[in-house]
mmCIF file with all atom_site columns, C-alpha atoms in Angstrom:
data_model
loop_
_atom_site.group_PDB
_atom_site.id
_atom_site.type_symbol
_atom_site.label_atom_id
_atom_site.label_alt_id
_atom_site.label_comp_id
_atom_site.label_asym_id
_atom_site.label_entity_id
_atom_site.label_seq_id
_atom_site.pdbx_PDB_ins_code
_atom_site.Cartn_x
_atom_site.Cartn_y
_atom_site.Cartn_z
_atom_site.occupancy
_atom_site.B_iso_or_equiv
_atom_site.pdbx_formal_charge
_atom_site.auth_seq_id
_atom_site.auth_comp_id
_atom_site.auth_asym_id
_atom_site.auth_atom_id
_atom_site.pdbx_PDB_model_num
ATOM 1   C CA . MET A 1 1   ? 11.046  -12.039 26.026  1.00 51.00 ? 1   MET A CA 1
ATOM 2   C CA . SER A 1 2   ? 8.392   -12.478 28.679  1.00 50.00 ? 2   SER A CA 1
ATOM 3   C CA . THR A 1 3   ? 5.685   -15.088 28.390  1.00 55.00 ? 3   THR A CA 1
ATOM 4   C CA . GLN A 1 4   ? 2.347   -14.730 26.624  1.00 59.00 ? 4   GLN A CA 1
ATOM 5   C CA . ALA A 1 5   ? 0.531   -14.361 29.975  1.00 63.00 ? 5   ALA A CA 1
ATOM 6   C CA . THR A 1 6   ? 2.271   -11.058 30.752  1.00 90.00 ? 6   THR A CA 1
ATOM 7   C CA . ARG A 1 7   ? 1.816   -9.500  27.293  1.00 93.00 ? 7   ARG A CA 1
ATOM 8   C CA . PRO A 1 8   ? -0.679  -6.607  27.727  1.00 94.00 ? 8   PRO A CA 1
ATOM 9   C CA . PHE A 1 9   ? -1.935  -6.674  24.126  1.00 95.00 ? 9   PHE A CA 1
ATOM 10  C CA . LYS A 1 10  ? -2.961  -9.068  21.351  1.00 95.00 ? 10  LYS A CA 1
ATOM 11  C CA . VAL A 1 11  ? -2.191  -9.264  17.648  1.00 95.00 ? 11  VAL A CA 1
ATOM 12  C CA . LEU A 1 12  ? -5.658  -9.729  16.126  1.00 95.00 ? 12  LEU A CA 1
ATOM 13  C CA . GLY A 1 13  ? -4.820  -10.315 12.461  1.00 93.00 ? 13  GLY A CA 1
ATOM 14  C CA . ILE A 1 14  ? -3.353  -8.847  9.300   1.00 94.00 ? 14  ILE A CA 1
ATOM 15  C CA . GLN A 1 15  ? -4.498  -5.298  8.675   1.00 95.00 ? 15  GLN A CA 1
ATOM 16  C CA . GLN A 1 16  ? -2.542  -4.630  5.470   1.00 94.00 ? 16  GLN A CA 1
ATOM 17  C CA . ILE A 1 17  ? 0.242   -5.450  3.106   1.00 95.00 ? 17  ILE A CA 1
ATOM 18  C CA . ALA A 1 18  ? 2.129   -2.689  1.326   1.00 94.00 ? 18  ALA A CA 1
ATOM 19  C CA . ILE A 1 19  ? 3.794   -3.226  -2.025  1.00 93.00 ? 19  ILE A CA 1
ATOM 20  C CA . GLY A 1 20  ? 6.226   -0.760  -3.572  1.00 93.00 ? 20  GLY A CA 1
ATOM 21  C CA . ALA A 1 21  ? 7.442   -0.101  -7.095  1.00 94.00 ? 21  ALA A CA 1
ATOM 22  C CA . LEU A 1 22  ? 8.900   2.805   -9.061  1.00 94.00 ? 22  LEU A CA 1
ATOM 23  C CA . SER A 1 23  ? 5.447   3.190   -10.659 1.00 93.00 ? 23  SER A CA 1
ATOM 24  C CA . LYS A 1 24  ? 2.033   2.062   -9.394  1.00 93.00 ? 24  LYS A CA 1
ATOM 25  C CA . ASP A 1 25  ? 0.796   1.477   -12.968 1.00 92.00 ? 25  ASP A CA 1
ATOM 26  C CA . LYS A 1 26  ? 1.948   -2.159  -13.235 1.00 88.00 ? 26  LYS A CA 1
ATOM 27  C CA . LEU A 1 27  ? 0.822   -2.849  -9.667  1.00 92.00 ? 27  LEU A CA 1
ATOM 28  C CA . ARG A 1 28  ? -2.674  -1.517  -10.483 1.00 92.00 ? 28  ARG A CA 1
ATOM 29  C CA . GLN A 1 29  ? -2.808  -3.737  -13.594 1.00 93.00 ? 29  GLN A CA 1
ATOM 30  C CA . LEU A 1 30  ? -2.469  -6.787  -11.358 1.00 89.00 ? 30  LEU A CA 1
ATOM 31  C CA . TRP A 1 31  ? -4.245  -5.810  -8.134  1.00 92.00 ? 31  TRP A CA 1
ATOM 32  C CA . VAL A 1 32  ? -7.107  -3.702  -9.578  1.00 93.00 ? 32  VAL A CA 1
ATOM 33  C CA . ASP A 1 33  ? -7.562  -4.739  -13.207 1.00 92.00 ? 33  ASP A CA 1
ATOM 34  C CA . ALA A 1 34  ? -6.742  -8.462  -12.978 1.00 85.00 ? 34  ALA A CA 1
ATOM 35  C CA . LEU A 1 35  ? -7.566  -9.361  -9.364  1.00 83.00 ? 35  LEU A CA 1
ATOM 36  C CA . GLY A 1 36  ? -10.440 -6.900  -8.945  1.00 90.00 ? 36  GLY A CA 1
ATOM 37  C CA . LEU A 1 37  ? -9.518  -5.196  -5.663  1.00 93.00 ? 37  LEU A CA 1
ATOM 38  C CA . GLN A 1 38  ? -11.384 -1.970  -5.020  1.00 94.00 ? 38  GLN A CA 1
ATOM 39  C CA . VAL A 1 39  ? -9.556  1.369   -4.804  1.00 96.00 ? 39  VAL A CA 1
ATOM 40  C CA . THR A 1 40  ? -10.760 2.928   -1.549  1.00 95.00 ? 40  THR A CA 1
ATOM 41  C CA . GLY A 1 41  ? -8.421  5.895   -1.223  1.00 96.00 ? 41  GLY A CA 1
ATOM 42  C CA . HIS A 1 42  ? -5.189  7.682   -1.983  1.00 97.00 ? 42  HIS A CA 1
ATOM 43  C CA . PHE A 1 43  ? -2.420  9.027   0.243   1.00 96.00 ? 43  PHE A CA 1
ATOM 44  C CA . ARG A 1 44  ? 0.497   11.294  -0.558  1.00 97.00 ? 44  ARG A CA 1
ATOM 45  C CA . SER A 1 45  ? 3.209   12.404  1.848   1.00 95.00 ? 45  SER A CA 1
ATOM 46  C CA . GLU A 1 46  ? 6.345   14.329  0.915   1.00 96.00 ? 46  GLU A CA 1
ATOM 47  C CA . ARG A 1 47  ? 7.806   13.564  4.382   1.00 92.00 ? 47  ARG A CA 1
ATOM 48  C CA . GLU A 1 48  ? 7.322   9.811   3.866   1.00 93.00 ? 48  GLU A CA 1
ATOM 49  C CA . ASN A 1 49  ? 8.257   10.046  0.137   1.00 96.00 ? 49  ASN A CA 1
ATOM 50  C CA . VAL A 1 50  ? 5.175   8.108   -0.898  1.00 96.00 ? 50  VAL A CA 1
ATOM 51  C CA . ASP A 1 51  ? 2.336   8.327   -3.400  1.00 97.00 ? 51  ASP A CA 1
ATOM 52  C CA . GLU A 1 52  ? -0.027  5.515   -2.497  1.00 96.00 ? 52  GLU A CA 1
ATOM 53  C CA . ASP A 1 53  ? -3.242  3.917   -3.726  1.00 97.00 ? 53  ASP A CA 1
ATOM 54  C CA . ILE A 1 54  ? -5.221  2.214   -0.974  1.00 96.00 ? 54  ILE A CA 1
ATOM 55  C CA . LEU A 1 55  ? -7.114  -0.918  -2.059  1.00 96.00 ? 55  LEU A CA 1
ATOM 56  C CA . SER A 1 56  ? -9.189  -3.380  -0.098  1.00 95.00 ? 56  SER A CA 1
ATOM 57  C CA . MET A 1 57  ? -10.393 -6.958  -0.140  1.00 92.00 ? 57  MET A CA 1
ATOM 58  C CA . GLY A 1 58  ? -12.819 -8.676  2.210   1.00 90.00 ? 58  GLY A CA 1
ATOM 59  C CA . GLN A 1 59  ? -15.398 -7.033  4.442   1.00 89.00 ? 59  GLN A CA 1
ATOM 60  C CA . GLY A 1 60  ? -15.863 -5.897  8.031   1.00 87.00 ? 60  GLY A CA 1
ATOM 61  C CA . PRO A 1 61  ? -13.181 -7.050  10.449  1.00 85.00 ? 61  PRO A CA 1
ATOM 62  C CA . TYR A 1 62  ? -11.851 -9.412  7.759   1.00 88.00 ? 62  TYR A CA 1
ATOM 63  C CA . LYS A 1 63  ? -11.138 -6.539  5.373   1.00 91.00 ? 63  LYS A CA 1
ATOM 64  C CA . VAL A 1 64  ? -7.441  -6.371  4.437   1.00 94.00 ? 64  VAL A CA 1
ATOM 65  C CA . GLU A 1 65  ? -5.882  -3.233  3.019   1.00 94.00 ? 65  GLU A CA 1
ATOM 66  C CA . VAL A 1 66  ? -3.420  -3.511  0.126   1.00 95.00 ? 66  VAL A CA 1
ATOM 67  C CA . ASP A 1 67  ? -1.324  -0.373  -0.367  1.00 95.00 ? 67  ASP A CA 1
ATOM 68  C CA . LEU A 1 68  ? 0.312   0.184   -3.754  1.00 95.00 ? 68  LEU A CA 1
ATOM 69  C CA . MET A 1 69  ? 3.181   2.620   -3.243  1.00 95.00 ? 69  MET A CA 1
ATOM 70  C CA . GLN A 1 70  ? 5.571   4.534   -5.430  1.00 96.00 ? 70  GLN A CA 1
ATOM 71  C CA . PRO A 1 71  ? 8.181   7.058   -4.322  1.00 97.00 ? 71  PRO A CA 1
ATOM 72  C CA . ILE A 1 72  ? 7.577   10.739  -5.011  1.00 98.00 ? 72  ILE A CA 1
ATOM 73  C CA . ASP A 1 73  ? 11.349  11.036  -5.469  1.00 97.00 ? 73  ASP A CA 1
ATOM 74  C CA . PRO A 1 74  ? 12.971  7.756   -6.586  1.00 96.00 ? 74  PRO A CA 1
ATOM 75  C CA . GLU A 1 75  ? 16.305  8.953   -5.145  1.00 97.00 ? 75  GLU A CA 1
ATOM 76  C CA . GLY A 1 76  ? 14.750  10.054  -1.821  1.00 96.00 ? 76  GLY A CA 1
ATOM 77  C CA . LYS A 1 77  ? 14.224  8.310   1.507   1.00 93.00 ? 77  LYS A CA 1
ATOM 78  C CA . PRO A 1 78  ? 12.419  6.319   2.618   1.00 91.00 ? 78  PRO A CA 1
ATOM 79  C CA . ALA A 1 79  ? 12.704  4.244   -0.543  1.00 92.00 ? 79  ALA A CA 1
ATOM 80  C CA . VAL A 1 80  ? 9.204   2.725   -0.552  1.00 92.00 ? 80  VAL A CA 1
ATOM 81  C CA . HIS A 1 81  ? 10.025  0.811   -3.738  1.00 91.00 ? 81  HIS A CA 1
ATOM 82  C CA . ALA A 1 82  ? 13.388  -0.640  -2.661  1.00 88.00 ? 82  ALA A CA 1
ATOM 83  C CA . THR A 1 83  ? 11.817  -3.832  -1.343  1.00 82.00 ? 83  THR A CA 1
ATOM 84  C CA . PRO A 1 84  ? 8.736   -4.806  -3.360  1.00 84.00 ? 84  PRO A CA 1
ATOM 85  C CA . LEU A 1 85  ? 6.927   -6.146  -0.277  1.00 86.00 ? 85  LEU A CA 1
ATOM 86  C CA . ASN A 1 86  ? 7.430   -2.969  1.722   1.00 82.00 ? 86  ASN A CA 1
ATOM 87  C CA . HIS A 1 87  ? 5.716   -3.896  4.969   1.00 91.00 ? 87  HIS A CA 1
ATOM 88  C CA . VAL A 1 88  ? 3.059   -5.985  6.697   1.00 93.00 ? 88  VAL A CA 1
ATOM 89  C CA . GLY A 1 89  ? 0.509   -4.339  8.990   1.00 94.00 ? 89  GLY A CA 1
ATOM 90  C CA . LEU A 1 90  ? -0.911  -6.099  12.046  1.00 94.00 ? 90  LEU A CA 1
ATOM 91  C CA . TRP A 1 91  ? -4.100  -5.203  13.932  1.00 95.00 ? 91  TRP A CA 1
ATOM 92  C CA . ILE A 1 92  ? -3.253  -4.557  17.598  1.00 95.00 ? 92  ILE A CA 1
ATOM 93  C CA . ASP A 1 93  ? -5.914  -4.290  20.299  1.00 96.00 ? 93  ASP A CA 1
ATOM 94  C CA . ASP A 1 94  ? -4.012  -1.708  22.427  1.00 97.00 ? 94  ASP A CA 1
ATOM 95  C CA . LEU A 1 95  ? -1.271  0.052   20.475  1.00 97.00 ? 95  LEU A CA 1
ATOM 96  C CA . PRO A 1 96  ? 0.120   2.275   23.271  1.00 98.00 ? 96  PRO A CA 1
ATOM 97  C CA . LYS A 1 97  ? 0.451   -0.714  25.619  1.00 96.00 ? 97  LYS A CA 1
ATOM 98  C CA . ALA A 1 98  ? 2.031   -2.763  22.825  1.00 96.00 ? 98  ALA A CA 1
ATOM 99  C CA . VAL A 1 99  ? 4.633   -0.086  22.089  1.00 96.00 ? 99  VAL A CA 1
ATOM 100 C CA . GLU A 1 100 ? 5.461   0.398   25.761  1.00 96.00 ? 100 GLU A CA 1
ATOM 101 C CA . TRP A 1 101 ? 5.765   -3.334  26.480  1.00 94.00 ? 101 TRP A CA 1
ATOM 102 C CA . LEU A 1 102 ? 7.654   -4.216  23.296  1.00 95.00 ? 102 LEU A CA 1
ATOM 103 C CA . SER A 1 103 ? 10.117  -1.368  23.900  1.00 94.00 ? 103 SER A CA 1
ATOM 104 C CA . SER A 1 104 ? 10.733  -2.666  27.416  1.00 93.00 ? 104 SER A CA 1
ATOM 105 C CA . GLN A 1 105 ? 11.489  -6.084  25.892  1.00 93.00 ? 105 GLN A CA 1
ATOM 106 C CA . GLY A 1 106 ? 14.178  -4.652  23.584  1.00 94.00 ? 106 GLY A CA 1
ATOM 107 C CA . VAL A 1 107 ? 12.161  -4.262  20.378  1.00 95.00 ? 107 VAL A CA 1
ATOM 108 C CA . ARG A 1 108 ? 13.426  -1.458  18.135  1.00 95.00 ? 108 ARG A CA 1
ATOM 109 C CA . PHE A 1 109 ? 10.885  0.940   16.635  1.00 96.00 ? 109 PHE A CA 1
ATOM 110 C CA . ALA A 1 110 ? 11.394  3.144   13.587  1.00 95.00 ? 110 ALA A CA 1
ATOM 111 C CA . PRO A 1 111 ? 11.473  6.917   14.164  1.00 94.00 ? 111 PRO A CA 1
ATOM 112 C CA . GLY A 1 112 ? 8.166   8.748   14.256  1.00 94.00 ? 112 GLY A CA 1
ATOM 113 C CA . GLY A 1 113 ? 6.389   7.056   17.160  1.00 96.00 ? 113 GLY A CA 1
ATOM 114 C CA . ILE A 1 114 ? 2.632   6.521   17.154  1.00 98.00 ? 114 ILE A CA 1
ATOM 115 C CA . ARG A 1 115 ? 0.923   8.654   14.526  1.00 97.00 ? 115 ARG A CA 1
ATOM 116 C CA . LYS A 1 116 ? -2.018  8.683   12.118  1.00 96.00 ? 116 LYS A CA 1
ATOM 117 C CA . GLY A 1 117 ? -1.502  6.416   9.120   1.00 93.00 ? 117 GLY A CA 1
ATOM 118 C CA . ALA A 1 118 ? -2.759  6.725   5.553   1.00 88.00 ? 118 ALA A CA 1
ATOM 119 C CA . ALA A 1 119 ? -6.070  4.998   6.365   1.00 87.00 ? 119 ALA A CA 1
ATOM 120 C CA . GLY A 1 120 ? -6.647  7.129   9.487   1.00 92.00 ? 120 GLY A CA 1
ATOM 121 C CA . HIS A 1 121 ? -5.674  4.544   12.116  1.00 95.00 ? 121 HIS A CA 1
ATOM 122 C CA . ASP A 1 122 ? -2.975  5.139   14.719  1.00 98.00 ? 122 ASP A CA 1
ATOM 123 C CA . ILE A 1 123 ? 0.182   3.327   13.628  1.00 97.00 ? 123 ILE A CA 1
ATOM 124 C CA . CYS A 1 124 ? 3.858   2.826   14.360  1.00 96.00 ? 124 CYS A CA 1
ATOM 125 C CA . PHE A 1 125 ? 6.590   0.710   12.800  1.00 95.00 ? 125 PHE A CA 1
ATOM 126 C CA . LEU A 1 126 ? 8.951   -1.934  14.133  1.00 93.00 ? 126 LEU A CA 1
ATOM 127 C CA . HIS A 1 127 ? 12.389  -1.278  12.688  1.00 94.00 ? 127 HIS A CA 1
ATOM 128 C CA . PRO A 1 128 ? 13.713  -3.854  10.218  1.00 91.00 ? 128 PRO A CA 1
ATOM 129 C CA . LYS A 1 129 ? 17.180  -3.787  11.836  1.00 92.00 ? 129 LYS A CA 1
ATOM 130 C CA . ALA A 1 130 ? 18.225  -4.256  15.456  1.00 92.00 ? 130 ALA A CA 1
ATOM 131 C CA . ASN A 1 131 ? 20.956  -2.282  17.237  1.00 96.00 ? 131 ASN A CA 1
ATOM 132 C CA . ASP A 1 132 ? 22.867  -2.578  20.520  1.00 96.00 ? 132 ASP A CA 1
ATOM 133 C CA . GLU A 1 133 ? 20.207  -0.762  22.544  1.00 96.00 ? 133 GLU A CA 1
ATOM 134 C CA . PHE A 1 134 ? 17.279  -2.619  20.954  1.00 95.00 ? 134 PHE A CA 1
ATOM 135 C CA . PRO A 1 135 ? 18.391  -6.127  19.927  1.00 93.00 ? 135 PRO A CA 1
ATOM 136 C CA . ILE A 1 136 ? 14.977  -7.293  18.615  1.00 93.00 ? 136 ILE A CA 1
ATOM 137 C CA . SER A 1 137 ? 13.752  -6.144  15.189  1.00 91.00 ? 137 SER A CA 1
ATOM 138 C CA . GLY A 1 138 ? 11.796  -7.269  12.153  1.00 88.00 ? 138 GLY A CA 1
ATOM 139 C CA . GLU A 1 139 ? 14.979  -8.967  10.882  1.00 83.00 ? 139 GLU A CA 1
ATOM 140 C CA . GLY A 1 140 ? 14.811  -7.266  7.508   1.00 84.00 ? 140 GLY A CA 1
ATOM 141 C CA . VAL A 1 141 ? 11.027  -6.802  7.459   1.00 86.00 ? 141 VAL A CA 1
ATOM 142 C CA . LEU A 1 142 ? 9.311   -3.509  8.282   1.00 90.00 ? 142 LEU A CA 1
ATOM 143 C CA . ILE A 1 143 ? 6.268   -4.311  10.459  1.00 93.00 ? 143 ILE A CA 1
ATOM 144 C CA . GLU A 1 144 ? 3.475   -1.811  10.996  1.00 94.00 ? 144 GLU A CA 1
ATOM 145 C CA . LEU A 1 145 ? 1.427   -2.046  14.184  1.00 95.00 ? 145 LEU A CA 1
ATOM 146 C CA . VAL A 1 146 ? -2.072  -0.655  13.646  1.00 96.00 ? 146 VAL A CA 1
ATOM 147 C CA . GLN A 1 147 ? -4.566  0.263   16.373  1.00 97.00 ? 147 GLN A CA 1
ATOM 148 C CA . ALA A 1 148 ? -7.638  -1.864  15.692  1.00 95.00 ? 148 ALA A CA 1
ATOM 149 C CA . PRO A 1 149 ? -10.977 -0.028  15.818  1.00 94.00 ? 149 PRO A CA 1
ATOM 150 C CA . PRO A 1 150 ? -13.634 -1.277  18.276  1.00 94.00 ? 150 PRO A CA 1
ATOM 151 C CA . GLU A 1 151 ? -15.514 -3.344  15.670  1.00 91.00 ? 151 GLU A CA 1
ATOM 152 C CA . VAL A 1 152 ? -12.340 -5.269  14.750  1.00 91.00 ? 152 VAL A CA 1
ATOM 153 C CA . ILE A 1 153 ? -11.486 -5.834  18.415  1.00 93.00 ? 153 ILE A CA 1
ATOM 154 C CA . ALA A 1 154 ? -15.014 -7.148  19.040  1.00 93.00 ? 154 ALA A CA 1
ATOM 155 C CA . ALA A 1 155 ? -14.897 -9.492  16.049  1.00 91.00 ? 155 ALA A CA 1
ATOM 156 C CA . LEU A 1 156 ? -11.324 -10.729 16.280  1.00 88.00 ? 156 LEU A CA 1
ATOM 157 C CA . GLY A 1 157 ? -10.403 -10.171 19.936  1.00 80.00 ? 157 GLY A CA 1
#
């Protein structure tokens, strides 16, 4: 990998964590009922096999999203419940530059490229497994890169 000085983007902070289970009911008991996080939205995608509640904690640029996910089809793919901590999302100041540079460094991305995520931000995923062409991966962890909006860049950048 190249040095920090040549990296054309910055990781600004944690944008989200995503937790999967066969049913969101028990997850909601903890995260909403017991811990008091606010439900701020819902997302459903047949293509991504996910039925998701979007929660939040904190405010402004320090707001962290917590996604509670269950599969639409428990036998389908992706299996959003197969690892309880499904993925971690990171705020990125310049997502297209990050994807271009990381790819050139041998980082493997999951299929789908940059696209709109459940919360409306541009996103893409680092693959949890490396291959011969791209030898750098999340080493078992799915990592979501999320384009930070201007107010987050100003506060955290």
